[in-house]
CSV table of C-alpha atoms in Angstrom, one decimal:
chain,number,residue,atom,x,y,z
P,1,MET,CA,0.6,2.1,-14.1
P,2,LYS,CA,-2.3,4.7,-15.1
P,3,PHE,CA,-4.4,4.2,-18.0
P,4,LYS,CA,-7.1,6.5,-19.7
P,5,THR,CA,-9.4,4.8,-21.9
P,6,TYR,CA,-10.9,6.2,-24.8
P,7,ILE,CA,-13.6,3.3,-26.4
P,8,THR,CA,-15.6,3.8,-29.6
P,9,LYS,CA,-18.3,1.1,-31.0
P,10,ASP,CA,-20.3,0.7,-33.8
P,11,SER,CA,-22.0,-2.3,-35.4
P,12,LYS,CA,-18.8,-3.6,-36.9
P,13,LEU,CA,-15.9,-2.0,-35.0
P,14,LYS,CA,-14.8,-2.0,-31.7
P,15,GLU,CA,-11.8,0.0,-31.3
P,16,THR,CA,-10.0,1.1,-28.1
P,17,VAL,CA,-7.2,3.4,-27.8
P,18,ALA,CA,-5.5,3.1,-24.2
P,19,ALA,CA,-3.1,6.0,-23.4
P,20,LEU,CA,-0.6,4.7,-21.1
P,21,GLY,CA,1.7,6.2,-18.6
P,22,SER,CA,4.0,6.9,-21.6
P,23,GLN,CA,3.0,7.6,-25.0
P,24,ALA,CA,6.0,5.6,-26.3
P,25,GLN,CA,4.0,2.5,-25.1
P,26,ILE,CA,0.9,3.2,-27.5
P,27,PRO,CA,2.4,1.1,-30.5
P,28,HIS,CA,3.0,-1.8,-28.4
P,29,LEU,CA,-1.1,-2.3,-28.0
P,30,ASN,CA,-2.5,-4.6,-30.4
P,31,GLY,CA,-5.7,-7.2,-30.3
P,32,ARG,CA,-4.4,-9.6,-28.5
P,33,CYS,CA,-3.2,-7.5,-25.5
P,34,ILE,CA,-6.0,-5.8,-24.7
P,35,SER,CA,-10.0,-6.8,-24.8
P,36,LEU,CA,-13.1,-5.5,-24.4
P,37,GLY,CA,-16.1,-7.1,-22.6
P,38,MET,CA,-19.4,-5.8,-22.0
P,39,ASP,CA,-18.5,-3.9,-18.5
P,40,SER,CA,-15.0,-4.3,-18.5
P,41,LEU,CA,-11.6,-3.7,-19.8
P,42,ALA,CA,-8.9,-6.2,-19.8
P,43,VAL,CA,-5.3,-4.8,-20.6
P,44,ARG,CA,-1.9,-6.5,-20.5
P,45,ASP,CA,0.8,-4.9,-18.8
P,46,HIS,CA,3.6,-3.9,-21.1
P,47,SER,CA,6.4,-3.1,-18.7
P,48,ASP,CA,5.7,-6.8,-16.8
P,49,GLN,CA,4.1,-9.1,-19.2
P,50,THR,CA,2.9,-11.4,-16.4
P,51,ILE,CA,0.2,-8.9,-15.1
P,52,ILE,CA,-3.4,-8.4,-16.5
P,53,HIS,CA,-5.2,-5.3,-15.6
P,54,VAL,CA,-8.8,-5.4,-15.4
P,55,PHE,CA,-10.9,-2.3,-15.6
P,56,ASP,CA,-14.4,-2.0,-14.3
P,57,LEU,CA,-16.8,0.2,-16.4
P,58,LEU,CA,-19.9,-0.3,-14.8
P,59,PRO,CA,-21.6,2.7,-14.0
P,60,GLY,CA,-23.0,3.9,-10.7
P,61,ALA,CA,-21.7,3.8,-7.3
P,62,THR,CA,-20.5,-0.2,-7.5
P,63,ARG,CA,-17.9,0.8,-10.0
P,64,GLN,CA,-14.3,-0.3,-9.0
P,65,GLU,CA,-12.5,2.8,-9.9
P,66,GLU,CA,-9.0,1.6,-9.3
P,67,PRO,CA,-8.3,-1.6,-11.8
P,68,TYR,CA,-7.4,-4.9,-10.0
P,69,SER,CA,-4.7,-7.1,-11.2
P,70,ILE,CA,-4.0,-10.9,-12.7
P,71,GLN,CA,-0.5,-11.8,-11.7
P,72,SER,CA,0.0,-14.8,-14.3
P,73,LYS,CA,3.2,-17.2,-13.7
P,74,SER,CA,4.6,-16.7,-17.1
P,75,SER,CA,4.2,-13.8,-19.5
P,76,VAL,CA,0.5,-13.5,-21.2
P,77,LEU,CA,0.4,-13.7,-25.0
P,78,GLU,CA,-3.2,-13.1,-25.2
P,79,VAL,CA,-6.2,-11.9,-23.3
P,80,ALA,CA,-10.0,-12.1,-24.1
P,81,VAL,CA,-12.9,-11.3,-22.1
P,82,CYS,CA,-16.3,-12.3,-22.9
P,83,ARG,CA,-18.8,-10.4,-24.5
P,84,PHE,CA,-22.2,-12.1,-23.5
P,85,GLY,CA,-24.3,-12.4,-20.1
P,86,ASN,CA,-25.2,-11.1,-17.0
P,87,PRO,CA,-22.7,-9.3,-14.8
P,88,ASP,CA,-22.1,-12.3,-12.7
P,89,ASP,CA,-21.2,-14.2,-15.8
P,90,GLN,CA,-18.4,-12.5,-17.2
P,91,TYR,CA,-15.3,-14.3,-17.6
P,92,LEU,CA,-11.5,-13.9,-18.5
P,93,VAL,CA,-9.4,-15.7,-20.4
P,94,TYR,CA,-5.8,-15.8,-21.2
P,95,ILE,CA,-2.9,-17.4,-23.1
P,96,ASP,CA,0.6,-18.1,-21.5
P,97,ALA,CA,3.7,-18.0,-23.0
P,98,ASN,CA,3.7,-22.1,-22.6
P,99,GLN,CA,0.7,-21.6,-24.8
P,100,ASP,CA,-1.5,-22.8,-21.7
P,101,LEU,CA,-5.3,-21.3,-21.6
P,102,TYR,CA,-6.7,-20.0,-18.1
P,103,ILE,CA,-10.4,-18.7,-17.1
P,104,THR,CA,-11.3,-16.8,-14.3
P,105,SER,CA,-14.2,-14.6,-13.6
P,106,VAL,CA,-13.8,-11.2,-14.2
P,107,HIS,CA,-15.9,-9.6,-11.1
P,108,SER,CA,-14.0,-12.3,-8.5
P,109,GLY,CA,-11.1,-9.6,-7.7
P,110,PRO,CA,-8.9,-8.7,-6.4
P,111,GLU,CA,-8.0,-12.2,-5.5
P,112,TYR,CA,-8.6,-14.1,-8.8
P,113,VAL,CA,-8.9,-17.8,-9.1
P,114,MET,CA,-7.6,-19.0,-12.1
P,115,HIS,CA,-8.3,-22.3,-13.8
P,116,LYS,CA,-6.5,-24.1,-16.6
P,117,ILE,CA,-8.7,-25.5,-19.2
P,118,GLY,CA,-6.6,-25.9,-22.2
P,119,THR,CA,-2.8,-26.7,-23.7
P,120,GLN,CA,-1.2,-25.8,-27.0
P,121,ILE,CA,-3.7,-23.1,-27.6
P,122,THR,CA,-2.3,-20.5,-30.0
P,123,THR,CA,-5.8,-17.8,-30.2
P,124,VAL,CA,-9.2,-18.0,-28.8
P,125,MET,CA,-12.1,-16.2,-29.6
P,126,TRP,CA,-15.5,-15.8,-27.4
P,127,SER,CA,-18.7,-16.1,-29.3
P,128,SER,CA,-20.7,-12.8,-29.6
P,129,ASP,CA,-24.1,-13.9,-28.5
P,130,THR,CA,-22.9,-16.4,-25.7
P,131,ASN,CA,-20.0,-17.7,-23.3
P,132,ILE,CA,-18.9,-20.4,-25.7
P,133,LEU,CA,-15.3,-20.1,-26.5
P,134,VAL,CA,-13.3,-21.4,-29.2
P,135,GLY,CA,-9.6,-22.0,-29.5
P,136,LEU,CA,-6.9,-23.1,-32.1
P,137,HIS,CA,-4.5,-25.0,-31.8
P,138,ASP,CA,-1.6,-26.3,-34.5
P,139,LEU,CA,-3.6,-28.7,-36.6
P,140,SER,CA,-7.5,-28.6,-34.7
P,141,TYR,CA,-9.5,-26.1,-32.8
P,142,THR,CA,-11.2,-26.6,-29.7
P,143,VAL,CA,-14.8,-25.6,-28.4
P,144,TRP,CA,-15.5,-24.8,-24.9
P,145,TYR,CA,-19.4,-24.8,-24.3
P,146,CYS,CA,-19.4,-24.1,-20.9
P,147,PRO,CA,-16.2,-22.7,-20.0
P,148,GLY,CA,-17.1,-20.4,-17.1
P,149,GLU,CA,-19.3,-22.3,-15.2
P,150,ALA,CA,-17.8,-25.7,-15.4
P,151,CYS,CA,-14.0,-24.8,-15.7
P,152,ALA,CA,-13.9,-25.6,-11.5
P,153,ASP,CA,-14.9,-29.1,-12.2
P,154,PRO,CA,-12.4,-31.2,-14.4
P,155,THR,CA,-15.1,-33.8,-15.1
P,156,LEU,CA,-17.6,-31.0,-16.5
P,157,ILE,CA,-15.1,-29.1,-18.5
P,158,ALA,CA,-14.3,-32.5,-20.3
P,159,LEU,CA,-17.9,-33.5,-20.9
P,160,THR,CA,-18.6,-29.6,-22.3
P,161,THR,CA,-15.5,-29.5,-24.7
P,162,PHE,CA,-15.0,-31.2,-28.3
P,163,THR,CA,-11.7,-30.6,-30.2
P,164,TYR,CA,-11.9,-31.3,-33.8
P,165,ASP,CA,-9.3,-31.5,-37.0
P,166,THR,CA,-8.5,-28.8,-39.1
P,167,SER,CA,-6.3,-30.7,-41.5
P,168,GLU,CA,-9.0,-30.3,-44.4
P,169,PHE,CA,-8.6,-26.5,-44.1
P,170,GLY,CA,-5.0,-26.5,-44.9
P,171,LYS,CA,-2.3,-24.7,-43.0
P,172,ASN,CA,-1.7,-21.1,-41.2
P,173,ILE,CA,-5.4,-20.9,-40.3
P,174,THR,CA,-6.4,-18.2,-38.2
P,175,LEU,CA,-9.6,-17.3,-36.1
P,176,GLU,CA,-11.7,-14.6,-38.2
P,177,ASN,CA,-15.0,-14.4,-36.6
P,178,PHE,CA,-17.2,-16.0,-34.2
P,179,GLU,CA,-20.9,-14.3,-34.2
P,180,GLY,CA,-24.1,-16.6,-32.9
P,181,ALA,CA,-23.4,-20.5,-33.5
P,182,ASN,CA,-20.9,-19.7,-36.8
P,183,ILE,CA,-17.0,-20.0,-36.2
P,184,THR,CA,-15.6,-18.2,-39.1
P,185,PHE,CA,-11.4,-19.3,-40.2
P,186,ARG,CA,-9.4,-18.3,-42.9
P,187,SER,CA,-6.8,-20.4,-44.6
P,188,SER,CA,-4.5,-19.5,-47.3
P,189,GLY,CA,-7.0,-16.8,-48.4
P,190,ALA,CA,-10.2,-19.2,-48.3
P,191,ILE,CA,-12.9,-18.6,-46.0
P,192,PHE,CA,-14.5,-21.6,-43.7
P,193,THR,CA,-17.5,-21.3,-41.3
P,194,ILE,CA,-18.3,-24.0,-39.1
P,195,SER,CA,-21.5,-24.2,-36.8
P,196,VAL,CA,-21.3,-24.9,-33.2
P,197,LYS,CA,-24.0,-26.8,-31.6
P,198,THR,CA,-26.9,-24.9,-32.0
P,199,TYR,CA,-29.2,-26.3,-28.9
P,200,CYS,CA,-26.2,-25.5,-26.8
P,201,VAL,CA,-26.4,-21.9,-28.2
P,202,ILE,CA,-30.1,-21.9,-27.4
P,203,LEU,CA,-29.4,-22.8,-23.7
P,204,HIS,CA,-27.0,-20.1,-23.3
P,205,LYS,CA,-29.4,-17.7,-24.0
P,206,LEU,CA,-32.2,-19.4,-21.9
P,207,PHE,CA,-29.7,-19.4,-18.7
P,208,ALA,CA,-29.0,-15.7,-19.4
P,209,GLU,CA,-32.7,-15.2,-19.1
P,210,ASN,CA,-33.0,-17.5,-16.0
P,211,GLN,CA,-35.5,-19.4,-17.9
P,212,TRP,CA,-34.7,-22.6,-16.3
P,213,GLU,CA,-38.1,-24.9,-17.0
P,214,ARG,CA,-37.8,-24.2,-20.8
P,215,ALA,CA,-33.7,-25.2,-20.8
P,216,LEU,CA,-34.9,-28.4,-18.6
P,217,LYS,CA,-37.3,-29.1,-21.4
P,218,LEU,CA,-35.0,-28.4,-24.1
P,219,CYS,CA,-32.3,-31.0,-22.2
P,220,ARG,CA,-35.0,-33.5,-22.1
P,221,LEU,CA,-36.1,-33.3,-25.4
P,222,ALA,CA,-32.7,-33.4,-27.2
P,223,GLN,CA,-31.1,-35.9,-24.6
P,224,ASN,CA,-27.9,-35.0,-25.5
P,225,HIS,CA,-24.9,-35.6,-22.9
P,226,LEU,CA,-23.2,-32.0,-23.9
P,227,LEU,CA,-26.5,-30.5,-22.9
P,228,TRP,CA,-27.4,-32.1,-19.8
P,229,ALA,CA,-23.5,-31.3,-18.4
P,230,THR,CA,-23.8,-27.7,-19.8
P,231,LEU,CA,-27.3,-27.4,-17.7
P,232,ALA,CA,-25.8,-29.1,-14.6
P,233,ALA,CA,-22.9,-26.1,-14.3
P,234,MET,CA,-25.2,-23.7,-15.3
P,235,ALA,CA,-27.8,-24.8,-12.7
P,236,SER,CA,-25.2,-25.7,-10.2
P,237,LYS,CA,-24.2,-22.2,-10.1
P,238,ARG,CA,-27.3,-20.2,-9.7
P,239,ASN,CA,-28.3,-22.5,-6.7
P,240,GLN,CA,-30.9,-24.5,-8.6
P,241,LEU,CA,-30.5,-27.6,-6.7
P,242,GLU,CA,-33.5,-29.6,-8.5
P,243,ILE,CA,-32.5,-28.9,-11.9
P,244,SER,CA,-28.6,-29.8,-11.2
P,245,GLU,CA,-29.9,-32.8,-9.7
P,246,GLU,CA,-31.3,-34.0,-12.9
P,247,ALA,CA,-29.0,-33.2,-15.1
P,248,PHE,CA,-26.1,-34.3,-13.3
P,249,SER,CA,-28.1,-37.7,-13.1
P,250,ALA,CA,-28.7,-38.0,-16.7
P,251,SER,CA,-25.0,-37.0,-17.5
P,252,LEU,CA,-24.0,-40.0,-15.3
P,253,GLN,CA,-22.4,-37.9,-12.6
P,254,ILE,CA,-23.5,-40.1,-10.0
P,255,ASP,CA,-21.3,-39.3,-7.3
P,256,LYS,CA,-22.6,-35.5,-7.4
P,257,VAL,CA,-26.2,-36.7,-7.5
P,258,ASN,CA,-25.5,-38.1,-3.8
P,259,TYR,CA,-23.5,-34.8,-3.1
P,260,LEU,CA,-26.4,-32.9,-4.0
P,261,ASN,CA,-28.7,-35.0,-1.9
P,262,TYR,CA,-26.6,-34.4,1.1
P,263,ILE,CA,-26.6,-30.5,0.4
P,264,LYS,CA,-30.3,-30.6,0.0
P,265,SER,CA,-30.8,-32.5,3.7
P,266,LEU,CA,-28.8,-29.7,5.6
P,267,PRO,CA,-31.1,-26.9,6.4
P,268,ALA,CA,-32.0,-24.3,3.7
P,269,SER,CA,-30.1,-21.2,4.3
P,270,SER,CA,-27.9,-22.2,7.1
P,271,PRO,CA,-23.9,-21.5,6.7
P,272,GLU,CA,-23.5,-25.4,6.2
P,273,HIS,CA,-25.7,-25.2,3.3
P,274,MET,CA,-24.2,-22.1,1.9
P,275,ALA,CA,-20.5,-23.5,2.3
P,276,GLU,CA,-21.2,-26.8,0.8
P,277,ASN,CA,-23.2,-25.4,-2.1
P,278,SER,CA,-20.2,-23.2,-2.4
P,279,ILE,CA,-17.8,-26.1,-2.4
P,280,MET,CA,-19.8,-27.7,-5.1
P,281,ASN,CA,-19.0,-25.2,-7.4
P,282,GLY,CA,-15.1,-25.0,-6.4
P,283,ARG,CA,-15.4,-21.5,-4.8
P,284,ILE,CA,-13.3,-23.0,-1.5
P,285,GLN,CA,-12.3,-19.6,-0.4
P,286,GLU,CA,-15.8,-18.2,-0.3
P,287,ALA,CA,-16.7,-21.6,1.7
P,288,GLU,CA,-14.5,-21.0,4.4
P,289,ILE,CA,-15.4,-17.6,4.8
P,290,ILE,CA,-18.9,-18.2,5.1
P,291,LEU,CA,-18.4,-20.8,8.0
P,292,MET,CA,-16.0,-18.5,9.9
P,293,HIS,CA,-18.1,-15.4,9.5
P,294,ASN,CA,-21.1,-17.4,11.2
P,295,LYS,CA,-18.9,-18.3,13.8
P,296,ARG,CA,-19.2,-21.8,12.8
P,297,ILE,CA,-15.4,-22.8,14.2
P,298,PRO,CA,-15.3,-26.4,14.3
P,299,GLU,CA,-17.1,-26.8,10.9
P,300,ALA,CA,-14.7,-24.5,9.8
P,301,ILE,CA,-11.6,-26.6,10.9
P,302,ARG,CA,-13.4,-29.9,9.7
P,303,PHE,CA,-13.8,-28.1,6.5
P,304,CYS,CA,-10.0,-27.5,6.3
P,305,MET,CA,-8.9,-30.8,6.8
P,306,ARG,CA,-11.4,-32.4,4.4
P,307,MET,CA,-9.6,-30.0,1.8
P,308,HIS,CA,-6.1,-30.6,3.3
P,309,ARG,CA,-5.2,-27.3,4.1
P,310,TRP,CA,-3.5,-28.6,7.4
P,311,ASN,CA,-1.9,-25.4,8.0
P,312,LYS,CA,-5.0,-22.9,8.0
P,313,ALA,CA,-6.8,-25.9,9.9
P,314,LEU,CA,-4.5,-25.5,13.1
P,315,GLU,CA,-4.3,-21.7,12.5
P,316,VAL,CA,-8.1,-21.9,13.1
P,317,ALA,CA,-7.7,-24.1,15.9
P,318,LEU,CA,-5.0,-22.7,17.9
P,319,LYS,CA,-6.4,-18.9,17.1
P,320,HIS,CA,-10.1,-20.3,18.9
P,321,GLY,CA,-8.6,-22.9,21.5
P,322,THR,CA,-10.5,-25.6,20.2
P,323,ASP,CA,-9.9,-29.1,18.3
P,324,VAL,CA,-6.1,-28.3,18.5
P,325,GLU,CA,-5.7,-32.1,19.1
P,326,LEU,CA,-8.2,-33.2,16.6
P,327,VAL,CA,-6.4,-31.4,13.9
P,328,LEU,CA,-2.9,-32.9,14.7
P,329,GLU,CA,-4.4,-36.6,15.3
P,330,GLU,CA,-5.9,-35.9,11.6
P,331,ARG,CA,-2.5,-34.7,10.2
P,332,ARG,CA,-0.8,-37.9,11.6
P,333,LYS,CA,-3.7,-40.4,10.0
P,334,TYR,CA,-3.0,-38.3,7.1
P,335,LEU,CA,1.0,-38.8,6.8
P,336,GLN,CA,0.5,-42.1,8.0
P,337,ALA,CA,-1.8,-42.9,4.8
P,338,LEU,CA,1.0,-41.6,2.5
P,339,GLU,CA,3.7,-43.3,4.8
P,340,ARG,CA,5.3,-39.8,4.7
P,341,GLU,CA,7.0,-38.1,8.2
P,342,GLU,CA,6.3,-34.7,9.2
P,343,ASN,CA,8.3,-32.0,8.0
P,344,ASP,CA,5.8,-28.8,8.7
P,345,ALA,CA,7.7,-26.9,11.1
P,346,GLN,CA,4.2,-25.5,12.6
P,347,PHE,CA,3.0,-29.0,13.1
P,348,LEU,CA,6.9,-30.1,14.5
P,349,ALA,CA,6.9,-27.4,16.9
P,350,LEU,CA,3.7,-27.9,18.1
P,351,GLU,CA,3.9,-31.6,18.7
P,352,GLU,CA,7.4,-30.9,20.6
P,353,ARG,CA,5.8,-28.5,22.7
P,354,LEU,CA,2.8,-30.8,23.6
P,355,GLU,CA,5.1,-34.0,24.2
């Protein structure tokens, strides 16, 4: 499906008119199925509502001319791209027909990794000044203070997400605006303005400017678990290991502190160091690519087994003719621990051949 997009923008209005392959499809475009970010445009496909097309609007030679596509398991009801941050910190969320909320990095295509961060969501909106997200439920609303950086870690996403009751606002609540730290709701003609946590807004701006020392001082001053968890997620993404270690420690994530100490014990800039850091940030595919690209075949095999990607581990072992017996033995131990029988055709065929 071809899109030809015309965008006009002023201080109060973002108006996007997209001419699809057929003029008859234009009336089907609305604010819920099309979203303009800082450097990207996301449009839900009208003919197949499980597909979102992501257009790169960045100028220059690095621009992606053809759109990438995100495939949802069910129909997409709403799509929203964030309006703040650096190119590496751009995120897209969508609500599917089950009212589940998913998030991904805008520039991680073509193989987008989706993370589910909410349920029973009716509509969402990004802040204009930060990557803070608000979502509306039937009788409450939720604020995700660090949805992009924390989405790969269930503990961090829980620590940085807060849900509030809206029964005092009345019924039929709608999201009107989210500017700066202020969320505006409308209910029965009345306007309600709620402020999100100001310190977290400041932290996002410091993060965008790479002012890590000031961000650390802010968290030390406030001594708030939300701020520490947000800083931990942000610092981990930017490989600020010392800062993320202190932030994880302050937010009582001792397991991650131990894991960071293990990463720091590895040779700096080594493939193993980079791979473990990618795992820390939930980028599993990236970690595997790093090890394979640097010819760390035994490490790649062990990594796949750690992630319980048994077929991939066996594929790599067979391709390079190494550690095949190790993969089979670890697979047996894994199944014995679960008290299950082998049912994978690839493993069964290989075991028969080796007997």
